[in-house]
């Protein structure tokens, strides 16, 4: 196990020198003296592992620190910072580092959502820290507040806008009446969305973050496969316009809930009332709204991505892990002691807004109301508007009281074959009301 050298310096290995790694290296090198004072020991950058030595790098990166031998670096380190991303070799390198007695800081939500429990166990067994503040919502301090500040409270609900790309896309659709494809292209042009934006628009990135948040909030292991996930690919400009007409805005939400029956995590686009704090989170910003029994509602807001903001969260973990090593202490590990029941997605309880195109004729409303009643879905409001573009037809917007997801799905399936129903145009959950 590596230890502080004779001068008391801690050896830091950086795995990855991309968007985030470059900024972590810059802060480590430029703030060296100040970090030494904060930690109580010098943080010495042992080396920076990359895929290729030929890639052009920011001038701030000393070429002699670069290496393609990540294993050798890990074995000499007191603290390993993993910002390479992906599952392998990141998983194997972190595992190797922990077994060698190094503390690990990672920003890798995809890895933690799939392999978190085995890595937390290895960290615990080897009595080292495994920290991941940057893995959820970039710069926003949310992991530590949930894990430590709220450790004595009971969190009942977490509602998060945890994907900046989709928030930017939906915000552009709302503000400028853009369609989804145009807004995604804008996000790519500005560097928010990847060349392949699938993980963002399909909700996979947010689902990984939801799994991490739910596990922490409810002291229960929630894996990526336990998160019901729907992206924003079906959201249309019409949906966004109708949302505004009913006093809502559409957001991609990560929702983690605890009920007397158990816990659940889901990701999907949802109608958020304009009066809710999450409704005003625009551009590529992230925000996490936490409800706890004693604290009540709490809101965390900030930049969820980008090199410097994400590096800020990585550095917070790094300084904490370094201080712990100086003191011979350890931070909080995994807490899965509650081991609550994971509820199937069909059990989710929420309100819905359904938009239908129907024949504008006598008795149609009664027929439709009957289908809702037979499936035990209670209607809260109904709004009708004549379709100017389709004579003889009308839009019907039905908002429900809180209903079971499976009951709503049954209602939709029963409505579709009715002669009076031209089309079920959209079904959106209403959250935060
Ligand atoms: P980048 O793709 O920009 O950088 C990845 C870096 O890792 C590159 O330097 C690359 O080397 C190196 N790398 C990749 N594979 C290997 C390998 N097999 N061996 C050695 N080095 C390797 O990623 P980001 O900086 O954007 O993201 C890093 C992590 O941070 C990810 O887990 C991501 O999810 C997370 N994150 C990112 C955020 C962001 O805004 N970018 C926000 C929050 C979290 P080379 O340069 O030679 O290609
Ligand atoms: N692709 C992610 C986003 C990056 O758009 O929020 C941060 O995890």
XYZ file of C-alpha atoms and ligand atoms in Angstrom:
489
model
C 0.000 0.000 0.000
C 1.478 3.367 -1.020
C 1.965 5.841 1.813
C 2.859 9.486 2.060
C 6.499 9.974 1.036
C 9.124 11.323 3.447
C 8.079 14.911 2.729
C 4.489 13.904 3.434
C 3.311 14.313 -0.177
C 0.346 12.273 -1.425
C 0.729 10.714 -4.886
C -2.209 11.391 -7.208
C -2.790 9.408 -10.410
C -5.129 10.984 -12.958
C -6.839 8.558 -15.362
C -8.072 10.576 -18.340
C -7.159 13.965 -19.764
C -10.249 14.942 -21.730
C -12.891 17.587 -20.995
C -12.866 16.949 -17.225
C -9.341 15.526 -16.736
C -7.672 18.562 -18.324
C -9.421 20.869 -15.850
C -8.605 18.636 -12.871
C -4.928 18.640 -13.927
C -4.992 22.436 -14.376
C -6.385 23.013 -10.868
C -3.985 20.479 -9.299
C -0.974 22.114 -10.945
C -1.988 25.777 -10.715
C -3.344 25.621 -7.153
C -0.606 23.370 -5.785
C 0.452 25.573 -2.844
C -3.031 26.508 -1.801
C -4.148 22.856 -1.994
C -1.181 21.823 0.155
C -2.338 24.261 2.838
C -5.950 23.026 2.621
C -5.026 19.341 2.772
C -2.085 19.503 5.161
C 0.076 17.599 2.662
C 1.273 18.191 -0.868
C -0.722 16.636 -3.734
C 1.871 15.406 -6.211
C 0.608 14.512 -9.710
C 2.337 11.192 -10.421
C 1.109 11.011 -13.999
C -1.885 11.269 -16.311
C -3.077 8.143 -18.146
C -4.434 8.656 -21.666
C -5.310 6.494 -24.667
C -2.924 8.211 -27.061
C 0.227 10.258 -26.478
C -0.186 11.883 -29.902
C -3.476 13.676 -29.171
C -3.172 17.470 -29.071
C -3.567 18.711 -25.475
C -4.181 21.976 -23.681
C -0.903 23.858 -23.069
C -1.451 23.517 -19.323
C -0.721 19.746 -19.499
C 3.006 18.895 -19.066
C 3.795 16.276 -21.739
C 6.139 14.397 -19.404
C 3.242 13.515 -17.095
C 1.347 11.655 -19.844
C 1.467 7.874 -20.013
C -0.500 5.055 -21.632
C 0.352 2.695 -18.749
C -2.580 3.326 -16.407
C -1.874 0.161 -14.366
C 1.623 1.213 -13.400
C 0.305 4.617 -12.337
C -2.473 3.156 -10.213
C -0.060 0.904 -8.320
C 2.055 3.852 -7.127
C -0.812 6.139 -6.142
C -2.342 7.151 -2.819
C -5.347 8.630 -4.609
C -6.617 7.732 -8.082
C -8.888 10.139 -9.977
C -10.814 8.296 -12.707
C -12.164 10.620 -15.397
C -11.715 8.388 -18.437
C -15.359 7.235 -18.568
C -16.829 4.004 -19.927
C -17.064 0.661 -18.136
C -13.794 -1.091 -18.994
C -10.955 -0.538 -18.299
C -12.264 2.065 -15.798
C -13.907 -0.612 -13.567
C -10.882 -2.838 -13.534
C -8.490 0.069 -12.840
C -10.621 1.367 -9.949
C -10.878 -2.139 -8.491
C -7.100 -2.530 -8.815
C -6.509 0.864 -7.167
C -8.796 0.063 -4.214
C -7.133 -3.326 -3.675
C -3.773 -1.542 -3.642
C -5.020 0.690 -0.847
C -5.560 3.849 -2.887
C -8.609 6.058 -2.368
C -10.559 6.659 -5.566
C -12.462 9.663 -6.882
C -14.611 9.082 -9.980
C -17.092 11.035 -12.125
C -18.276 7.877 -13.868
C -22.048 7.546 -13.323
C -22.469 4.794 -15.918
C -19.931 2.637 -14.085
C -21.360 3.316 -10.611
C -24.944 2.615 -11.716
C -23.845 -0.814 -12.998
C -21.008 -1.853 -10.691
C -21.302 0.483 -7.687
C -22.064 -2.148 -5.003
C -19.047 -4.362 -5.751
C -16.742 -1.325 -5.860
C -18.168 0.073 -2.580
C -17.579 -3.324 -0.955
C -13.987 -3.442 -2.172
C -13.403 0.106 -0.877
C -14.881 -0.830 2.493
C -12.864 -4.056 2.709
C -9.612 -2.187 2.009
C -10.609 0.732 4.261
C -10.263 3.432 1.632
C -12.577 6.121 0.243
C -14.549 5.833 -2.996
C -16.150 9.213 -3.781
C -18.240 10.366 -6.725
C -19.710 13.845 -6.225
C -19.141 14.689 -9.922
C -21.094 11.649 -11.142
C -24.472 13.319 -10.547
C -25.266 16.864 -11.660
C -21.666 18.015 -12.286
C -20.718 20.921 -10.049
C -23.812 20.727 -7.835
C -23.066 19.397 -4.358
C -25.789 16.734 -4.082
C -24.076 13.437 -3.188
C -22.532 14.776 0.027
C -25.714 16.597 1.175
C -27.756 13.413 0.682
C -25.129 11.084 2.128
C -24.032 13.247 5.047
C -26.124 16.366 5.713
C -29.428 14.462 5.421
C -28.141 11.209 6.940
C -30.330 11.755 10.018
C -33.497 12.605 8.099
C -35.840 10.474 5.968
C -35.844 11.491 2.330
C -39.201 10.810 0.726
C -38.691 12.117 -2.780
C -36.008 13.375 -5.143
C -36.990 15.160 -8.363
C -34.004 15.974 -10.539
C -33.216 17.719 -13.776
C -29.923 15.866 -14.061
C -29.212 15.944 -17.781
C -28.132 19.303 -19.177
C -28.430 18.336 -22.842
C -32.115 17.397 -22.644
C -32.903 20.379 -20.449
C -31.335 22.634 -23.071
C -33.296 20.892 -25.858
C -36.658 21.119 -24.042
C -35.962 24.717 -23.008
C -35.219 25.710 -26.607
C -38.417 23.954 -27.757
C -40.366 25.883 -25.110
C -38.825 29.314 -25.681
C -38.437 29.291 -29.460
C -41.123 26.825 -30.634
C -38.448 24.574 -32.148
C -39.019 20.933 -33.042
C -36.933 18.281 -31.283
C -34.486 17.591 -34.128
C -33.656 21.268 -34.609
C -33.132 21.764 -30.872
C -30.864 18.659 -30.679
C -28.798 19.974 -33.609
C -28.443 23.310 -31.761
C -27.289 21.457 -28.636
C -24.684 19.597 -30.710
C -23.480 22.826 -32.357
C -22.970 24.410 -28.914
C -21.137 21.339 -27.596
C -23.816 20.338 -25.038
C -24.834 17.150 -26.853
C -22.388 14.517 -28.044
C -22.056 13.700 -31.766
C -24.152 10.651 -30.795
C -26.683 12.130 -28.334
C -28.460 8.785 -27.694
C -27.513 8.408 -24.007
C -28.871 11.883 -23.287
C -32.087 11.976 -25.373
C -33.061 8.375 -24.565
C -32.711 9.139 -20.840
C -29.928 6.598 -20.135
C -27.574 9.212 -18.650
C -30.337 10.486 -16.339
C -31.290 6.891 -15.418
C -27.738 6.146 -14.236
C -27.880 9.274 -12.063
C -31.354 8.299 -10.767
C -29.997 4.898 -9.680
C -27.170 6.584 -7.746
C -29.504 9.151 -6.122
C -32.149 6.576 -5.152
C -29.546 4.235 -3.626
C -28.159 7.041 -1.473
C -31.476 8.656 -0.584
C -33.210 5.430 0.481
C -30.233 3.421 1.857
C -31.188 0.693 -0.608
C -29.361 -0.669 -3.625
C -31.014 0.579 -6.806
C -29.301 -0.504 -10.033
C -29.609 0.944 -13.526
C -31.915 -1.931 -14.552
C -34.292 -1.008 -11.710
C -34.923 2.447 -13.182
C -37.892 2.706 -15.598
C -36.594 4.920 -18.379
C -38.239 6.950 -21.161
C -36.379 9.642 -23.061
C -37.566 12.781 -24.831
C -37.583 11.453 -28.415
C -41.408 11.398 -28.538
C -41.877 14.940 -27.230
C -43.289 17.138 -30.001
C -43.526 20.890 -30.476
C -47.310 20.434 -30.053
C -46.808 18.755 -26.649
C -44.693 21.690 -25.543
C -47.288 24.221 -26.771
C -50.145 22.363 -25.030
C -48.090 22.166 -21.849
C -47.817 25.965 -21.856
C -51.585 26.313 -22.433
C -52.256 24.305 -19.273
C -49.696 26.226 -17.170
C -46.880 23.665 -17.377
C -43.444 23.176 -18.866
C -42.035 19.822 -20.013
C -38.859 18.631 -18.239
C -36.982 15.331 -18.321
C -37.099 14.301 -14.660
C -35.275 11.687 -12.637
C -37.777 10.742 -9.931
C -36.879 8.726 -6.843
C -39.722 8.025 -4.430
C -40.281 6.235 -1.166
C -43.802 5.118 -0.233
C -44.974 2.796 2.567
C -44.857 -0.043 -0.009
C -41.228 0.498 -1.089
C -39.036 2.622 -3.320
C -38.924 3.316 -7.049
C -36.860 5.313 -9.517
C -37.974 6.426 -12.965
C -36.896 8.818 -15.694
C -39.350 10.348 -18.146
C -40.518 13.653 -19.577
C -43.098 15.233 -17.288
C -45.346 18.265 -17.066
C -44.081 20.502 -14.276
C -46.388 23.324 -13.074
C -44.925 26.768 -13.797
C -45.162 27.517 -10.058
C -42.691 24.714 -9.170
C -39.021 25.753 -8.644
C -37.860 23.169 -11.241
C -39.955 24.863 -13.958
C -37.592 27.847 -14.089
C -34.423 25.770 -14.564
C -33.434 26.726 -18.113
C -30.605 26.240 -20.619
C -28.284 23.346 -19.799
C -28.551 23.878 -16.032
C -29.314 21.052 -13.623
C -31.320 21.137 -10.398
C -32.268 18.583 -7.785
C -35.345 19.056 -5.577
C -35.257 16.953 -2.422
C -38.124 16.410 0.006
C -37.278 15.096 3.459
C -39.540 14.436 6.424
C -37.895 16.947 8.741
C -35.987 19.291 6.435
C -38.966 19.772 4.121
C -38.201 20.837 0.530
C -34.613 21.634 -0.537
C -33.383 22.757 -3.947
C -29.854 22.391 -5.377
C -29.080 24.258 -8.611
C -26.054 24.764 -10.855
C -24.001 23.603 -13.803
C -24.398 19.887 -14.396
C -21.621 19.442 -16.933
C -18.553 21.029 -18.510
C -14.859 20.709 -17.749
C -14.318 23.273 -14.998
C -17.669 22.810 -13.180
C -17.256 19.026 -13.108
C -13.603 19.375 -12.070
C -14.773 21.503 -9.119
C -16.762 18.531 -7.771
C -13.869 16.131 -8.472
C -11.477 18.417 -6.600
C -13.834 18.599 -3.605
C -13.725 14.804 -3.352
C -9.971 14.759 -3.909
C -9.261 17.274 -1.140
C -11.577 15.375 1.233
C -9.982 11.998 0.411
C -6.522 13.543 0.870
C -7.453 15.079 4.232
C -8.812 11.705 5.334
C -5.520 10.040 4.442
C -3.546 12.688 6.341
C -5.754 12.079 9.388
C -5.860 8.301 8.941
C -9.638 8.576 8.641
C -12.296 7.456 6.147
C -15.390 9.135 4.775
C -18.885 7.644 4.775
C -19.157 4.415 2.793
C -22.173 2.811 1.169
C -25.321 2.721 3.274
C -27.677 0.032 1.982
C -28.945 -0.992 5.414
C -32.630 -0.155 4.816
C -32.828 -2.640 1.926
C -36.336 -1.482 1.005
C -38.559 -3.261 -1.524
C -38.109 -2.077 -5.118
C -41.526 -1.401 -6.626
C -42.322 -2.364 -10.244
C -42.871 0.599 -12.568
C -46.581 -0.225 -13.026
C -47.098 0.553 -9.325
C -46.036 4.194 -9.712
C -48.701 6.661 -8.588
C -48.935 10.000 -10.344
C -51.242 12.388 -12.188
C -51.537 12.331 -15.972
C -52.514 14.617 -18.788
C -53.821 12.865 -21.895
C -54.430 14.680 -25.193
C -56.833 13.011 -27.605
C -58.205 13.837 -31.024
C -61.870 12.766 -31.020
C -65.029 13.043 -33.112
C -66.812 16.242 -32.133
C -70.187 14.531 -31.608
C -72.851 14.021 -28.976
C -72.061 11.269 -26.468
C -68.331 11.061 -27.183
C -67.311 12.659 -23.902
C -69.530 10.253 -21.964
C -68.017 7.238 -23.774
C -64.516 8.395 -22.959
C -65.324 9.192 -19.343
C -66.769 5.671 -19.043
C -63.450 4.101 -20.134
C -61.568 6.119 -17.491
C -64.105 5.099 -14.832
C -63.950 1.386 -15.771
C -60.166 1.466 -15.318
C -60.492 3.250 -11.967
C -58.788 6.403 -13.221
C -60.466 9.492 -11.802
C -60.729 12.540 -14.085
C -59.830 15.913 -12.546
C -60.400 18.281 -15.499
C -61.421 18.062 -19.156
C -60.750 20.770 -21.732
C -62.096 20.642 -25.257
C -60.959 22.689 -28.288
C -62.328 22.438 -31.828
C -59.690 21.277 -34.344
C -59.351 24.025 -36.944
C -57.122 21.752 -39.046
C -59.551 18.785 -39.029
C -63.259 19.700 -39.357
C -65.583 17.514 -37.298
C -62.910 16.697 -34.743
C -61.889 18.193 -31.416
C -58.924 18.040 -29.065
C -59.759 16.671 -25.664
C -57.252 17.284 -22.875
C -57.958 15.136 -19.822
C -56.087 15.638 -16.544
C -56.438 12.830 -13.997
C -56.254 12.603 -10.256
C -53.417 10.478 -8.877
C -53.628 7.079 -10.551
C -51.670 3.858 -10.822
C -49.448 3.702 -13.943
C -50.822 0.284 -14.909
C -54.438 1.592 -14.696
C -53.596 4.536 -16.940
C -51.879 2.231 -19.465
C -55.046 0.064 -19.513
C -57.168 3.180 -20.099
C -55.045 4.211 -23.096
C -55.253 0.734 -24.642
C -59.057 0.679 -24.198
C -59.471 4.164 -25.726
C -57.442 3.484 -28.885
C -59.928 1.137 -30.658
C -63.003 3.338 -29.973
C -64.576 4.652 -33.209
C -64.935 8.080 -31.567
C -61.211 8.269 -30.820
C -59.208 9.482 -33.792
C -55.853 9.394 -31.959
C -54.317 9.339 -28.478
C -51.870 12.139 -29.232
C -49.873 12.239 -26.008
C -49.823 10.956 -22.466
C -47.640 12.884 -20.047
C -47.257 12.523 -16.309
C -47.739 15.613 -14.152
C -45.086 15.891 -11.420
C -44.391 18.385 -8.684
C -47.943 19.600 -8.122
P -13.438 12.664 -22.551
O -13.873 11.709 -23.599
O -13.333 14.097 -22.890
O -12.018 12.202 -21.983
C -11.718 10.874 -21.713
C -10.226 10.783 -21.397
O -9.938 9.473 -20.969
C -9.312 11.075 -22.596
O -8.190 11.797 -22.177
C -8.899 9.672 -23.074
O -7.596 9.631 -23.629
C -8.881 8.925 -21.759
N -9.152 7.510 -21.951
C -10.268 6.951 -22.453
N -10.130 5.606 -22.491
C -8.900 5.340 -22.011
C -8.163 4.143 -21.815
N -8.669 2.968 -22.130
N -6.911 4.247 -21.288
C -6.378 5.444 -20.986
N -7.035 6.616 -21.142
C -8.262 6.552 -21.664
O -14.433 12.436 -21.312
P -14.969 13.526 -20.272
O -13.825 14.233 -19.673
O -16.072 14.303 -20.879
O -15.673 12.584 -19.178
C -14.922 11.846 -18.249
C -15.847 11.245 -17.202
O -16.514 12.295 -16.501
C -16.949 10.334 -17.750
O -17.181 9.282 -16.863
C -18.155 11.257 -17.813
O -19.378 10.564 -17.717
C -17.912 12.091 -16.568
N -18.579 13.395 -16.580
C -18.339 14.236 -17.633
C -18.946 15.468 -17.663
C -18.684 16.425 -18.782
O -19.266 17.520 -18.753
N -17.854 16.106 -19.748
C -19.873 15.878 -16.591
C -19.999 14.937 -15.509
C -19.370 13.720 -15.536
P -7.236 10.408 -25.005
O -7.254 11.869 -24.625
O -5.898 9.926 -25.364
O -8.325 10.040 -25.954
N -24.291 14.444 -21.025
C -24.476 14.902 -19.693
C -25.472 16.074 -19.692
C -23.149 15.327 -19.108
O -25.900 16.522 -20.753
O -25.869 16.496 -18.617
C -23.118 15.322 -17.614
O -23.278 14.055 -17.071
